[in-house]
mmCIF file of C-alpha atoms and ligand atoms in Angstrom:
data_model
loop_
_atom_site.group_PDB
_atom_site.id
_atom_site.type_symbol
_atom_site.label_atom_id
_atom_site.label_comp_id
_atom_site.label_asym_id
_atom_site.label_seq_id
_atom_site.Cartn_x
_atom_site.Cartn_y
_atom_site.Cartn_z
ATOM 1 C CA MET A 461 4.986 126.983 13.020
ATOM 2 C CA GLN A 462 3.418 124.527 10.359
ATOM 3 C CA ASP A 463 3.609 120.988 11.417
ATOM 4 C CA MET A 464 5.776 118.515 9.351
ATOM 5 C CA LYS A 465 4.049 115.148 10.141
ATOM 6 C CA HIS A 466 2.007 114.753 7.287
ATOM 7 C CA LEU A 467 4.787 115.110 4.794
ATOM 8 C CA ILE A 468 6.006 111.580 6.336
ATOM 9 C CA ARG A 469 4.911 108.553 4.666
ATOM 10 C CA ASN A 470 4.230 105.375 6.653
ATOM 11 C CA VAL A 471 5.362 102.361 4.512
ATOM 12 C CA GLN A 472 3.277 99.133 6.494
ATOM 13 C CA ASP A 473 5.717 95.873 6.435
ATOM 14 C CA PHE A 474 8.838 97.534 5.422
ATOM 15 C CA PRO A 475 11.426 96.097 5.550
ATOM 16 C CA LYS A 476 9.860 93.266 7.476
ATOM 17 C CA LYS A 477 6.415 92.644 8.748
ATOM 18 C CA GLY A 478 5.271 94.119 11.565
ATOM 19 C CA ILE A 479 7.228 97.438 11.084
ATOM 20 C CA GLY A 480 5.667 100.829 10.368
ATOM 21 C CA PHE A 481 8.543 102.384 8.170
ATOM 22 C CA LYS A 482 8.713 106.305 8.268
ATOM 23 C CA ASP A 483 9.536 107.311 5.084
ATOM 24 C CA ILE A 484 11.526 111.049 4.585
ATOM 25 C CA THR A 485 11.835 110.782 0.691
ATOM 26 C CA THR A 486 7.879 112.378 0.938
ATOM 27 C CA LEU A 487 9.516 115.512 3.221
ATOM 28 C CA LEU A 488 12.766 115.538 1.069
ATOM 29 C CA LYS A 489 11.192 115.848 -2.381
ATOM 30 C CA ARG A 490 9.160 119.111 -1.352
ATOM 31 C CA GLY A 491 12.422 121.611 -1.553
ATOM 32 C CA SER A 492 10.640 123.945 0.719
ATOM 33 C CA SER A 493 9.830 121.729 3.340
ATOM 34 C CA PHE A 494 13.362 120.148 3.528
ATOM 35 C CA LYS A 495 14.845 123.604 4.039
ATOM 36 C CA ASP A 496 12.713 124.277 6.769
ATOM 37 C CA ALA A 497 13.672 121.078 8.570
ATOM 38 C CA ILE A 498 17.023 122.207 8.084
ATOM 39 C CA ASP A 499 16.297 125.764 9.150
ATOM 40 C CA ARG A 500 14.523 124.497 12.431
ATOM 41 C CA MET A 501 17.380 122.167 13.361
ATOM 42 C CA ALA A 502 19.753 125.189 12.790
ATOM 43 C CA SER A 503 17.518 127.370 15.166
ATOM 44 C CA LEU A 504 17.848 125.034 18.120
ATOM 45 C CA TYR A 505 21.194 125.770 18.571
ATOM 46 C CA ASN A 506 23.917 128.857 18.746
ATOM 47 C CA PRO A 507 26.416 127.791 15.959
ATOM 48 C CA ASP A 508 29.027 129.144 18.078
ATOM 49 C CA ASP A 509 28.271 126.149 20.810
ATOM 50 C CA VAL A 510 29.026 123.614 18.224
ATOM 51 C CA ASP A 511 32.283 122.389 16.799
ATOM 52 C CA VAL A 512 31.639 119.503 14.797
ATOM 53 C CA ILE A 513 28.397 118.031 13.191
ATOM 54 C CA VAL A 514 28.466 114.158 13.017
ATOM 55 C CA GLY A 515 26.169 112.565 10.937
ATOM 56 C CA ILE A 516 24.965 108.810 10.872
ATOM 57 C CA GLU A 517 24.674 106.492 8.162
ATOM 58 C CA ALA A 518 23.060 106.779 5.831
ATOM 59 C CA ARG A 519 19.747 108.884 6.251
ATOM 60 C CA GLY A 520 21.545 111.163 9.200
ATOM 61 C CA PHE A 521 23.950 112.235 6.217
ATOM 62 C CA ILE A 522 20.539 114.133 4.424
ATOM 63 C CA PHE A 523 20.043 116.503 7.465
ATOM 64 C CA ALA A 524 24.169 116.611 9.017
ATOM 65 C CA SER A 525 25.296 117.597 5.781
ATOM 66 C CA ALA A 526 22.778 120.551 5.078
ATOM 67 C CA LEU A 527 23.320 121.637 8.390
ATOM 68 C CA ALA A 528 27.142 121.446 8.417
ATOM 69 C CA TYR A 529 26.768 123.380 5.233
ATOM 70 C CA LYS A 530 24.342 125.916 6.732
ATOM 71 C CA TRP A 531 26.831 126.890 9.305
ATOM 72 C CA GLY A 532 29.956 126.201 7.612
ATOM 73 C CA LYS A 533 30.950 123.321 10.105
ATOM 74 C CA PRO A 534 33.072 120.553 9.715
ATOM 75 C CA LEU A 535 30.859 117.588 8.972
ATOM 76 C CA VAL A 536 32.175 113.834 10.074
ATOM 77 C CA PRO A 537 30.327 110.570 9.212
ATOM 78 C CA ILE A 538 29.753 107.613 11.576
ATOM 79 C CA ARG A 539 29.464 104.730 9.394
ATOM 80 C CA LYS A 540 28.502 101.088 8.523
ATOM 81 C CA PRO A 541 31.813 98.332 9.249
ATOM 82 C CA GLY A 542 34.360 98.502 6.710
ATOM 83 C CA LYS A 543 32.919 101.341 5.271
ATOM 84 C CA LEU A 544 35.737 104.060 6.006
ATOM 85 C CA PRO A 545 39.413 103.678 4.835
ATOM 86 C CA ALA A 546 41.462 104.540 7.977
ATOM 87 C CA GLU A 547 42.173 103.380 10.851
ATOM 88 C CA THR A 548 38.671 103.829 12.988
ATOM 89 C CA VAL A 549 36.904 103.122 16.449
ATOM 90 C CA LYS A 550 34.392 100.739 16.678
ATOM 91 C CA GLU A 551 31.074 100.399 19.314
ATOM 92 C CA GLU A 552 28.589 97.688 18.539
ATOM 93 C CA TYR A 553 24.957 97.746 20.027
ATOM 94 C CA ALA A 554 21.868 95.635 20.689
ATOM 95 C CA LEU A 555 18.930 94.915 18.187
ATOM 96 C CA GLU A 556 15.778 93.243 18.621
ATOM 97 C CA TYR A 557 17.820 89.884 17.131
ATOM 98 C CA GLY A 558 21.698 90.190 17.376
ATOM 99 C CA CYS A 559 23.692 93.075 17.568
ATOM 100 C CA ASP A 560 25.201 95.622 15.273
ATOM 101 C CA THR A 561 28.407 97.697 14.915
ATOM 102 C CA ILE A 562 28.905 101.319 13.616
ATOM 103 C CA GLU A 563 32.463 103.082 13.343
ATOM 104 C CA ILE A 564 34.460 106.477 13.056
ATOM 105 C CA HIS A 565 37.719 107.410 12.021
ATOM 106 C CA LYS A 566 40.074 107.538 14.820
ATOM 107 C CA ASP A 567 41.450 110.975 13.966
ATOM 108 C CA ALA A 568 37.454 112.323 13.511
ATOM 109 C CA ILE A 569 37.313 114.202 16.671
ATOM 110 C CA THR A 570 39.810 115.890 18.761
ATOM 111 C CA GLN A 571 40.059 116.668 22.586
ATOM 112 C CA SER A 572 37.105 118.585 24.105
ATOM 113 C CA GLN A 573 35.281 119.170 20.724
ATOM 114 C CA ARG A 574 31.473 119.705 20.864
ATOM 115 C CA VAL A 575 29.928 117.790 18.753
ATOM 116 C CA LEU A 576 26.435 117.981 17.685
ATOM 117 C CA ILE A 577 24.863 114.232 16.366
ATOM 118 C CA VAL A 578 22.330 114.017 13.663
ATOM 119 C CA ASP A 579 20.272 111.230 12.665
ATOM 120 C CA ASP A 580 16.722 111.008 10.801
ATOM 121 C CA LEU A 581 15.127 108.644 13.246
ATOM 122 C CA LEU A 582 15.025 107.582 16.831
ATOM 123 C CA ALA A 583 13.307 104.341 17.473
ATOM 124 C CA THR A 584 14.765 102.705 20.328
ATOM 125 C CA GLY A 585 18.048 104.902 20.984
ATOM 126 C CA GLY A 586 20.588 101.823 20.402
ATOM 127 C CA THR A 587 22.031 103.371 17.080
ATOM 128 C CA MET A 588 22.365 106.918 18.847
ATOM 129 C CA ALA A 589 23.688 105.874 21.977
ATOM 130 C CA ALA A 590 26.219 104.037 20.674
ATOM 131 C CA ALA A 591 27.110 106.790 18.317
ATOM 132 C CA ALA A 592 27.523 108.983 21.361
ATOM 133 C CA ARG A 593 29.868 106.607 23.074
ATOM 134 C CA LEU A 594 31.925 106.429 19.974
ATOM 135 C CA ILE A 595 32.493 110.664 20.446
ATOM 136 C CA GLU A 596 33.128 109.955 23.796
ATOM 137 C CA LYS A 597 35.957 107.186 23.401
ATOM 138 C CA LEU A 598 37.670 109.858 21.166
ATOM 139 C CA GLY A 599 37.672 112.931 23.841
ATOM 140 C CA GLY A 600 34.605 114.751 22.133
ATOM 141 C CA ARG A 601 32.004 116.223 24.260
ATOM 142 C CA VAL A 602 28.387 115.497 23.021
ATOM 143 C CA ALA A 603 26.431 118.956 22.645
ATOM 144 C CA GLY A 604 23.333 117.230 21.923
ATOM 145 C CA LEU A 605 21.581 114.856 19.695
ATOM 146 C CA ILE A 606 18.974 115.998 16.733
ATOM 147 C CA PHE A 607 16.387 113.861 14.837
ATOM 148 C CA LEU A 608 14.068 114.416 11.963
ATOM 149 C CA ILE A 609 11.350 112.070 13.608
ATOM 150 C CA GLU A 610 11.164 110.486 17.345
ATOM 151 C CA LEU A 611 8.902 107.467 17.636
ATOM 152 C CA SER A 612 8.112 108.523 21.181
ATOM 153 C CA PHE A 613 5.792 105.521 22.320
ATOM 154 C CA LEU A 614 9.634 103.254 22.313
ATOM 155 C CA LYS A 615 10.831 105.506 24.627
ATOM 156 C CA GLY A 616 14.213 105.817 23.016
ATOM 157 C CA VAL A 617 15.063 109.496 24.935
ATOM 158 C CA GLU A 618 15.360 106.613 28.333
ATOM 159 C CA LYS A 619 18.600 105.426 26.786
ATOM 160 C CA LEU A 620 19.828 109.242 25.717
ATOM 161 C CA SER A 621 18.944 110.844 29.279
ATOM 162 C CA ASP A 622 22.620 112.324 29.657
ATOM 163 C CA TYR A 623 22.105 114.235 26.886
ATOM 164 C CA ARG A 624 20.045 117.083 25.222
ATOM 165 C CA VAL A 625 17.747 115.561 22.790
ATOM 166 C CA ASP A 626 15.537 117.648 19.921
ATOM 167 C CA SER A 627 12.775 116.152 17.319
ATOM 168 C CA LEU A 628 11.311 117.872 15.082
ATOM 169 C CA ILE A 629 8.242 115.282 14.566
ATOM 170 C CA LYS A 630 7.202 112.982 17.156
ATOM 171 C CA PHE A 631 4.744 109.898 16.797
ATOM 172 C CA ASP A 632 3.345 108.910 19.853
ATOM 173 C CA SER A 633 1.984 105.778 18.499
ATOM 174 C CA GLU A 634 2.743 103.406 15.343
HETATM 175 P P1 AMP B 1378 17.408 102.689 16.812
HETATM 176 O O1 AMP B 1378 18.695 102.421 17.147
HETATM 177 O O2 AMP B 1378 16.232 101.529 17.349
HETATM 178 O O3 AMP B 1378 17.009 104.173 17.633
HETATM 179 O O4 AMP B 1378 17.191 102.822 15.412
HETATM 180 C C1 AMP B 1378 17.391 104.188 14.685
HETATM 181 C C2 AMP B 1378 17.821 103.505 12.872
HETATM 182 O O5 AMP B 1378 16.987 102.959 12.606
HETATM 183 C C3 AMP B 1378 17.625 105.573 12.321
HETATM 184 O O6 AMP B 1378 19.137 105.023 11.659
HETATM 185 C C4 AMP B 1378 16.440 104.961 11.487
HETATM 186 O O7 AMP B 1378 16.981 105.387 9.960
HETATM 187 C C5 AMP B 1378 16.528 103.376 11.393
HETATM 188 N N1 AMP B 1378 14.897 102.798 12.026
HETATM 189 C C6 AMP B 1378 14.508 102.257 12.820
HETATM 190 N N2 AMP B 1378 12.772 102.445 12.763
HETATM 191 C C7 AMP B 1378 12.537 103.008 12.033
HETATM 192 C C8 AMP B 1378 11.186 103.222 11.097
HETATM 193 N N3 AMP B 1378 10.253 102.820 11.621
HETATM 194 N N4 AMP B 1378 11.272 104.033 10.197
HETATM 195 C C9 AMP B 1378 12.523 104.355 9.536
HETATM 196 N N5 AMP B 1378 13.492 104.062 9.677
HETATM 197 C C10 AMP B 1378 14.054 103.435 11.133
#
């Protein structure tokens, strides 16, 4: 299996000084690599063990929707505040400075549904931990968490220790 790490572009000091932004557009624009990434995500699970795919705004949508299409499964978005039109439930999570909120439609998940949550990148794990809490608030069961990229030096998996976590590309240092 070919390493995909070289397909991710590091953009230093974006969006602010000190951040090494992992740019996935360099992978996406190679059709065969995007397809390969989705196929690898799909191979991690038996689709019969998953009822719903959840994607986190915005880059999580890219991978979650392709996976949902591949498996023919329902797709549910988790979004930033004020974007979803119907009744929502919300979760707050801490950022380096301040906090942020994500939300999901209240009727998006039904009791005991097995949910796979997908995002592009695991950094501190705050966003994904909040997403998992949202699913559980609605009575869903988190079947697992999939990331394209994991910044393993930030130890985000420690915040997600209750769940199965998979990532296709790992960066051990900045
Ligand atoms: P966290 O909650 O710290 O795990 O941050 C994860 C979210 O922030 C993901 O949705 C990523 O898209 C984004 N993110 C955090 N750090 C980076 C980075 N170095 N490069 C690209 N995206 C990032």
